[in-house]
Amino acid sequence: MIAVIWLGIIRRWHLRDQIPIRDIARRLDISRNTVRRYLRSETTEPS
């Protein structure tokens, strides 16, 4: 499970800093699908 703080970081890196999903996944050591799922979600809390 990803900590809530990582959700904000994922969104910021992708939307503001334009970091690709692949690089975010590599930096956080999580799958690309997980990164995509949290970018698609409207909430800021993990399910």
mmCIF file of C-alpha atoms in Angstrom, residues 2-44:
data_model
loop_
_atom_site.group_PDB
_atom_site.id
_atom_site.type_symbol
_atom_site.label_atom_id
_atom_site.label_comp_id
_atom_site.label_asym_id
_atom_site.label_seq_id
_atom_site.Cartn_x
_atom_site.Cartn_y
_atom_site.Cartn_z
ATOM 1 C CA ILE A 2 1.273 3.463 -0.893
ATOM 2 C CA ALA A 3 1.427 6.170 1.754
ATOM 3 C CA VAL A 4 -0.851 9.143 1.177
ATOM 4 C CA ILE A 5 2.126 11.465 0.803
ATOM 5 C CA TRP A 6 3.296 9.508 -2.269
ATOM 6 C CA LEU A 7 -0.006 10.206 -4.028
ATOM 7 C CA GLY A 8 0.639 13.937 -4.003
ATOM 8 C CA ILE A 9 4.201 13.404 -5.137
ATOM 9 C CA ILE A 10 3.097 11.175 -8.030
ATOM 10 C CA ARG A 11 0.584 13.770 -9.210
ATOM 11 C CA ARG A 12 3.021 16.660 -8.852
ATOM 12 C CA TRP A 13 5.839 14.878 -10.665
ATOM 13 C CA HIS A 14 3.607 13.846 -13.547
ATOM 14 C CA LEU A 15 1.375 16.889 -13.950
ATOM 15 C CA ARG A 16 3.648 19.776 -12.976
ATOM 16 C CA ASP A 17 7.141 18.434 -13.563
ATOM 17 C CA GLN A 18 6.159 16.349 -16.634
ATOM 18 C CA ILE A 19 8.041 13.267 -15.415
ATOM 19 C CA PRO A 20 7.002 10.151 -17.376
ATOM 20 C CA ILE A 21 5.072 7.391 -15.604
ATOM 21 C CA ARG A 22 7.920 4.961 -16.206
ATOM 22 C CA ASP A 23 10.407 7.211 -14.409
ATOM 23 C CA ILE A 24 8.033 7.797 -11.495
ATOM 24 C CA ALA A 25 7.523 4.056 -11.100
ATOM 25 C CA ARG A 26 11.269 3.483 -11.173
ATOM 26 C CA ARG A 27 11.981 6.214 -8.606
ATOM 27 C CA LEU A 28 9.343 4.932 -6.170
ATOM 28 C CA ASP A 29 9.958 1.241 -6.910
ATOM 29 C CA ILE A 30 6.299 0.565 -7.747
ATOM 30 C CA SER A 31 4.619 -0.727 -10.895
ATOM 31 C CA ARG A 32 3.616 1.560 -13.758
ATOM 32 C CA ASN A 33 0.049 0.309 -13.405
ATOM 33 C CA THR A 34 -0.016 1.506 -9.809
ATOM 34 C CA VAL A 35 1.188 4.949 -10.889
ATOM 35 C CA ARG A 36 -1.488 5.075 -13.603
ATOM 36 C CA ARG A 37 -4.200 3.986 -11.166
ATOM 37 C CA TYR A 38 -3.370 6.783 -8.731
ATOM 38 C CA LEU A 39 -3.157 9.363 -11.504
ATOM 39 C CA ARG A 40 -6.630 8.332 -12.706
ATOM 40 C CA SER A 41 -8.193 8.343 -9.257
ATOM 41 C CA GLU A 42 -9.962 11.490 -8.136
ATOM 42 C CA THR A 43 -9.266 10.966 -4.457
ATOM 43 C CA THR A 44 -6.005 11.700 -2.730
#
